[in-house]
mmCIF file with all atom_site columns, C-alpha atoms in Angstrom:
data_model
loop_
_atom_site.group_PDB
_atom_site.id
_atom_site.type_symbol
_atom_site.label_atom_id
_atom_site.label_alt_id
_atom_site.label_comp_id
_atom_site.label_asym_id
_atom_site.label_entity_id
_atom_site.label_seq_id
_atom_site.pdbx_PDB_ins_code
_atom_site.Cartn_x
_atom_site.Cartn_y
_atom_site.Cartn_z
_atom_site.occupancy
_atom_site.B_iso_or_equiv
_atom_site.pdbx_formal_charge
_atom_site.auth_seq_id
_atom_site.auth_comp_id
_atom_site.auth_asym_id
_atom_site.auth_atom_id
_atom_site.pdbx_PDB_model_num
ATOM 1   C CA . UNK A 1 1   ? 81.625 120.082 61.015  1.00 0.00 ? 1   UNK A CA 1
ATOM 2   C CA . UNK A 1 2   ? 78.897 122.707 59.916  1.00 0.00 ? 2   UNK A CA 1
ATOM 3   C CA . UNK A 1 3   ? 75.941 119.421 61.102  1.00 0.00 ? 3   UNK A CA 1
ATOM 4   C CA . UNK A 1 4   ? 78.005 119.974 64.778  1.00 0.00 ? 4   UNK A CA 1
ATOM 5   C CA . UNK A 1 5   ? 78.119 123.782 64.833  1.00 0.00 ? 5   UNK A CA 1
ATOM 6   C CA . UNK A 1 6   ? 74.047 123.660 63.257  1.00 0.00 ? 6   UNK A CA 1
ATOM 7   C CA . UNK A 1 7   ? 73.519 121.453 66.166  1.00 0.00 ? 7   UNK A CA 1
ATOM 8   C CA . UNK A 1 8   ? 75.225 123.576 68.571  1.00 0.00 ? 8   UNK A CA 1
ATOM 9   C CA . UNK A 1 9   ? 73.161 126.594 67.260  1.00 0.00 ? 9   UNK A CA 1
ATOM 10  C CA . UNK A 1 10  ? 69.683 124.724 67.759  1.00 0.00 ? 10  UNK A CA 1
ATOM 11  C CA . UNK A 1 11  ? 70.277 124.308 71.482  1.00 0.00 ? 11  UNK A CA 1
ATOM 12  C CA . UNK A 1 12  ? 70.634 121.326 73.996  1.00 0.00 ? 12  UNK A CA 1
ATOM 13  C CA . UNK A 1 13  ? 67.948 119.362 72.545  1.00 0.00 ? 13  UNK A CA 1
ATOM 14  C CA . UNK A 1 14  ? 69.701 118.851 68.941  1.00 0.00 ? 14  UNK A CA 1
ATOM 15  C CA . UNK A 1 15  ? 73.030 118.490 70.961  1.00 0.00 ? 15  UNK A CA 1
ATOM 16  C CA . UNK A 1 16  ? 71.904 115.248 72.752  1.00 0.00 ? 16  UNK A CA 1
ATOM 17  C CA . UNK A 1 17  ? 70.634 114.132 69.303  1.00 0.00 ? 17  UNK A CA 1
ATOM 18  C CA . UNK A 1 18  ? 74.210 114.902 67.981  1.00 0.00 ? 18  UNK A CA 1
ATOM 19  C CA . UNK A 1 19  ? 75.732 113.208 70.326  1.00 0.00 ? 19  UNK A CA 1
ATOM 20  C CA . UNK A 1 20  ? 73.647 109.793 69.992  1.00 0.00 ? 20  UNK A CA 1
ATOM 21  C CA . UNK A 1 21  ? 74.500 110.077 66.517  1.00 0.00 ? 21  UNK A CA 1
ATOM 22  C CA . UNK A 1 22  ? 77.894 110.105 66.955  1.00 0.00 ? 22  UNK A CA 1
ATOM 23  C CA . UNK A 1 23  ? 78.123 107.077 69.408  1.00 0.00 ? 23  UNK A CA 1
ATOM 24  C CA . UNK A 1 24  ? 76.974 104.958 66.709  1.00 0.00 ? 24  UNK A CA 1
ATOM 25  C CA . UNK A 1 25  ? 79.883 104.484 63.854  1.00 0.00 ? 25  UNK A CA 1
ATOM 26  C CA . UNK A 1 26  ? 78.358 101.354 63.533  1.00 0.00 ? 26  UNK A CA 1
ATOM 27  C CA . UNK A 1 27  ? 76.027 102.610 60.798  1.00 0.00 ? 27  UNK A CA 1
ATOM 28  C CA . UNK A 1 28  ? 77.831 102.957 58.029  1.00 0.00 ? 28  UNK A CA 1
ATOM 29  C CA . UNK A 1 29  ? 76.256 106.280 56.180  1.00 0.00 ? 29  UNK A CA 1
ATOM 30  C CA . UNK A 1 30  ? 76.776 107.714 59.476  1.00 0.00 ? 30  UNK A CA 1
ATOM 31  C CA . UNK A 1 31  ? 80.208 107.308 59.793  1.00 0.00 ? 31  UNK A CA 1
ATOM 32  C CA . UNK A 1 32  ? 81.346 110.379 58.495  1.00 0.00 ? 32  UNK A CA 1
ATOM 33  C CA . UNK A 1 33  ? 79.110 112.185 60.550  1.00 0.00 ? 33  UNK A CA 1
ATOM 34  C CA . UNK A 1 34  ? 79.414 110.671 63.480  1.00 0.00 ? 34  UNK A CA 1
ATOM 35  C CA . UNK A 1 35  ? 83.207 111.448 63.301  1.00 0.00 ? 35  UNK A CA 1
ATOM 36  C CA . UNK A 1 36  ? 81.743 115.234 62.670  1.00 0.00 ? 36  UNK A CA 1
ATOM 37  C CA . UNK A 1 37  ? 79.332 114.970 65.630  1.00 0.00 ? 37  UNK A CA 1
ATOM 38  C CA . UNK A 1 38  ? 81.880 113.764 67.751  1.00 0.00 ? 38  UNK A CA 1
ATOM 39  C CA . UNK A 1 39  ? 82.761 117.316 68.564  1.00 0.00 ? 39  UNK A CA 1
ATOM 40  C CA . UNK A 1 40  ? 79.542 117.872 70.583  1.00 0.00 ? 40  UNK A CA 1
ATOM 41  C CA . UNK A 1 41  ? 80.851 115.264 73.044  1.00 0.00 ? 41  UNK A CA 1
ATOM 42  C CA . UNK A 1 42  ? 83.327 116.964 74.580  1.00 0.00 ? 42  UNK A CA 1
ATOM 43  C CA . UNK A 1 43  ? 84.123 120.258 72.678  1.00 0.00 ? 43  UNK A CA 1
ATOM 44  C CA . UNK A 1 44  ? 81.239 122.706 73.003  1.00 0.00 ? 44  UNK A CA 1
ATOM 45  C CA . UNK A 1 45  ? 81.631 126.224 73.365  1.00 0.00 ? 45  UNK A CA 1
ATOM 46  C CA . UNK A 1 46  ? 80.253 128.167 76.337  1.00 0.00 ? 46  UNK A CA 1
ATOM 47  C CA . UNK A 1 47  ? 77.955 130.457 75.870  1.00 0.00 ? 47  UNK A CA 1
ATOM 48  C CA . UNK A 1 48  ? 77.869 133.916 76.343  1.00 0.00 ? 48  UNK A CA 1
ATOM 49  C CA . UNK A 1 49  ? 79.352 134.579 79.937  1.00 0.00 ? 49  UNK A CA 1
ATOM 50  C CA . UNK A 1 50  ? 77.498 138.076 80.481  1.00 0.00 ? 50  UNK A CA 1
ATOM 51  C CA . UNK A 1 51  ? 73.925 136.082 79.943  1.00 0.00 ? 51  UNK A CA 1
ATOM 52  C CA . UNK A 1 52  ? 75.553 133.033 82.232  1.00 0.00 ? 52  UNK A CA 1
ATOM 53  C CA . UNK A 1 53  ? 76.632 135.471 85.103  1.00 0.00 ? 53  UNK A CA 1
ATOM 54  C CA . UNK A 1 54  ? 73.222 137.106 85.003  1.00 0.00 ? 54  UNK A CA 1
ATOM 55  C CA . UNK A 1 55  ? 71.140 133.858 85.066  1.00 0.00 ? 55  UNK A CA 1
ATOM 56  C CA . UNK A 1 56  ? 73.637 133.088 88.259  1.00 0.00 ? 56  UNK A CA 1
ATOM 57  C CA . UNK A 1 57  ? 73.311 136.685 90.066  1.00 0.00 ? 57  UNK A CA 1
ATOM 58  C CA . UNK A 1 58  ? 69.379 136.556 89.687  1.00 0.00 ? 58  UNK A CA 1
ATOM 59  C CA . UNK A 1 59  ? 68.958 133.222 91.040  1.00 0.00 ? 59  UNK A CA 1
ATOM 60  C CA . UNK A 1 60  ? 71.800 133.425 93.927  1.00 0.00 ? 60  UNK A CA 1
ATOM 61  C CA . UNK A 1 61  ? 70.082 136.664 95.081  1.00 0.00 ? 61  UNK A CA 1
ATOM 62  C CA . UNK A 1 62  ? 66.565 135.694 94.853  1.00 0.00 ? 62  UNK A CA 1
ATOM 63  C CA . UNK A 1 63  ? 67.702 132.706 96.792  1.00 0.00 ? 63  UNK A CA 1
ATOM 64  C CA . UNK A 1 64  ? 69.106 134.887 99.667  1.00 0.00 ? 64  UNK A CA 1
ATOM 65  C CA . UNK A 1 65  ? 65.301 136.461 99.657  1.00 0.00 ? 65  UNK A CA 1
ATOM 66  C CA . UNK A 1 66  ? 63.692 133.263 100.209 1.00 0.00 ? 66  UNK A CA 1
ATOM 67  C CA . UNK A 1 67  ? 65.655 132.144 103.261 1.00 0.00 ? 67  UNK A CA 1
ATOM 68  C CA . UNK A 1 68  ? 68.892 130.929 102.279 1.00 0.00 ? 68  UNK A CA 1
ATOM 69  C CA . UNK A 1 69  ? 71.209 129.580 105.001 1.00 0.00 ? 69  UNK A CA 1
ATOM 70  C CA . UNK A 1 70  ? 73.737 131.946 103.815 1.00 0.00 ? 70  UNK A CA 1
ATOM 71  C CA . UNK A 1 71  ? 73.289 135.748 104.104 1.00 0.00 ? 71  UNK A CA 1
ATOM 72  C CA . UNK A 1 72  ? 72.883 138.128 101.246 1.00 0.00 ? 72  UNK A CA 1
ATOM 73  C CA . UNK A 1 73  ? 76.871 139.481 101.823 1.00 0.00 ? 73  UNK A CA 1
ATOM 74  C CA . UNK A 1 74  ? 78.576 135.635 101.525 1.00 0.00 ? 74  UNK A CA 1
ATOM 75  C CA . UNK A 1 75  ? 76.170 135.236 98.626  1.00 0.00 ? 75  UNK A CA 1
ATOM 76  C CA . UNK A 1 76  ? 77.589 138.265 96.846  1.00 0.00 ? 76  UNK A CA 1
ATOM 77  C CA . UNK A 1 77  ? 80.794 137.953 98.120  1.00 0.00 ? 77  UNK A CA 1
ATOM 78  C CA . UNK A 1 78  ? 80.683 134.355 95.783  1.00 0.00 ? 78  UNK A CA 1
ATOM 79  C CA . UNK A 1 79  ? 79.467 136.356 92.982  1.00 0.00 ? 79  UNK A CA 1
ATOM 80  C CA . UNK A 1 80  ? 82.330 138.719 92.825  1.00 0.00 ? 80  UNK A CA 1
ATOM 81  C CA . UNK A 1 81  ? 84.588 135.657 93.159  1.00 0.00 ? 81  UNK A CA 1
ATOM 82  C CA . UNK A 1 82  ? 83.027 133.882 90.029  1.00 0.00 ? 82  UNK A CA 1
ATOM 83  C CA . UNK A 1 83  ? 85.552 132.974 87.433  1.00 0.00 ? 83  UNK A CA 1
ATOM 84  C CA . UNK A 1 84  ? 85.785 135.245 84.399  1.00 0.00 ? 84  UNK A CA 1
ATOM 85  C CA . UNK A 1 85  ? 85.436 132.153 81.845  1.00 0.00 ? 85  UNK A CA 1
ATOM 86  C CA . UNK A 1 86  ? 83.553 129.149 82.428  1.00 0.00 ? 86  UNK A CA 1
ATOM 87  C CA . UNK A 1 87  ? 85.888 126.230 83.544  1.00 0.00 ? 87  UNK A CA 1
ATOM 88  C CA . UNK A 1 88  ? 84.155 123.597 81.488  1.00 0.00 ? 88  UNK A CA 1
ATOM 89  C CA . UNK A 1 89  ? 80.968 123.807 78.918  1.00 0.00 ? 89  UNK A CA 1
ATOM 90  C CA . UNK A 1 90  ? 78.769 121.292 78.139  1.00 0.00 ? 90  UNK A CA 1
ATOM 91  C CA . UNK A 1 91  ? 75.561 120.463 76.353  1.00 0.00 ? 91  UNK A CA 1
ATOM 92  C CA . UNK A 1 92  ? 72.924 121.450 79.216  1.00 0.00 ? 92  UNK A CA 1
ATOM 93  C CA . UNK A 1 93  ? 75.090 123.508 80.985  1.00 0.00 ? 93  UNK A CA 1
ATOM 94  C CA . UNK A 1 94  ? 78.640 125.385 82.105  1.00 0.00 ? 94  UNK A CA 1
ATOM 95  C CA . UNK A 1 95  ? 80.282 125.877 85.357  1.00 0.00 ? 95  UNK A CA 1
ATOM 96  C CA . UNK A 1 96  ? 82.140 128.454 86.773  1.00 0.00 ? 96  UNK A CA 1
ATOM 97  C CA . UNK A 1 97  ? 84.243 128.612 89.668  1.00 0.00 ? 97  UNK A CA 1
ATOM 98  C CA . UNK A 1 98  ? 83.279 130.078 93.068  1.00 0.00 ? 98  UNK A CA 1
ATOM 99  C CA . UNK A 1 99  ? 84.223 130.871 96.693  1.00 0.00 ? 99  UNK A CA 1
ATOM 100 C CA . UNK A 1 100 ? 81.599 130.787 99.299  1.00 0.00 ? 100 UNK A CA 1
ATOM 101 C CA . UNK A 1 101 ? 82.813 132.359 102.373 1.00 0.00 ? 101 UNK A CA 1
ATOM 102 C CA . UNK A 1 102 ? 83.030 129.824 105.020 1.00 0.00 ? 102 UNK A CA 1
ATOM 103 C CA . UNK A 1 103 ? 82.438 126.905 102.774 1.00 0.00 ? 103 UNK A CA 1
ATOM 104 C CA . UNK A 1 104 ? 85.328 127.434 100.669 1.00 0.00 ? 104 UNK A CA 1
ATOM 105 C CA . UNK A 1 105 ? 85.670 126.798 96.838  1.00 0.00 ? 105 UNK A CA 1
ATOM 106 C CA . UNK A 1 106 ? 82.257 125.803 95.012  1.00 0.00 ? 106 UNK A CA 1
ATOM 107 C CA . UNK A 1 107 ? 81.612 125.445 91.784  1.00 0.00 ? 107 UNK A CA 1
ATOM 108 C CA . UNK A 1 108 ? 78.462 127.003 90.146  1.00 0.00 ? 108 UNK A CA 1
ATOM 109 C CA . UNK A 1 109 ? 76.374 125.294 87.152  1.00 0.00 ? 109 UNK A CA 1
ATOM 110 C CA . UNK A 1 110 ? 74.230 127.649 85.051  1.00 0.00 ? 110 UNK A CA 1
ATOM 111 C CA . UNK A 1 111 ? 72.272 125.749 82.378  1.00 0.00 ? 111 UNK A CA 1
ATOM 112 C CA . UNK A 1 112 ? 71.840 127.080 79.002  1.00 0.00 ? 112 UNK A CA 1
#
């Protein structure tokens, strides 16, 4: 388990790796650490939600500055609505949830 959380500490890039590694119990010396790595498949933890929410206010707003087909109010009316935890975390990326007014419920990816 301390290969996965090492992995999960040197970013996205050492997560894929972990991953291959652990679709391939085939190998026998991996074996026990492909049942470690396992973990990264479906188990990562999000990262920390004020950086996320800051990555996603920056590029919603600069978005409504370069012509977006929604104006700058819906757009911030979605980022008040943003989830307080992400609903799922993954190696590249987490995803919160959303509503866009007039759209309805969307759900936002910020990559790590």
């Amino acid at each position: 388990q301390r290969v996965a959380d090492g992995f999960q500490q040197l970013g996205p890039t050492f997560v894929k790796l972990g991953q291959a590694i652990s679709t391939r119990p085939d190998i026998k010396p991996l074996v026990p650490l492909a049942d470690a790595l396992a973990t990264l498949q479906d188990n990562m933890r999000p990262f920390d939600n004020l950086t996320a929410k800051r990555i996603i206010r920056r590029d919603i707003l600069d978005n409504a500055k370069t012509g977006s087909k929604y104006d700058e109010a819906a757009l911030r009316s979605l980022l008040d609505s943003l989830s307080d935890q992400p609903v799922a975390a993954a190696s590249i990326a987490q995803v919160y949830k959303g509503n866009l007014p007039g759209y309805g419920h969307v759900a936002i990816k910020v990559q790590r």
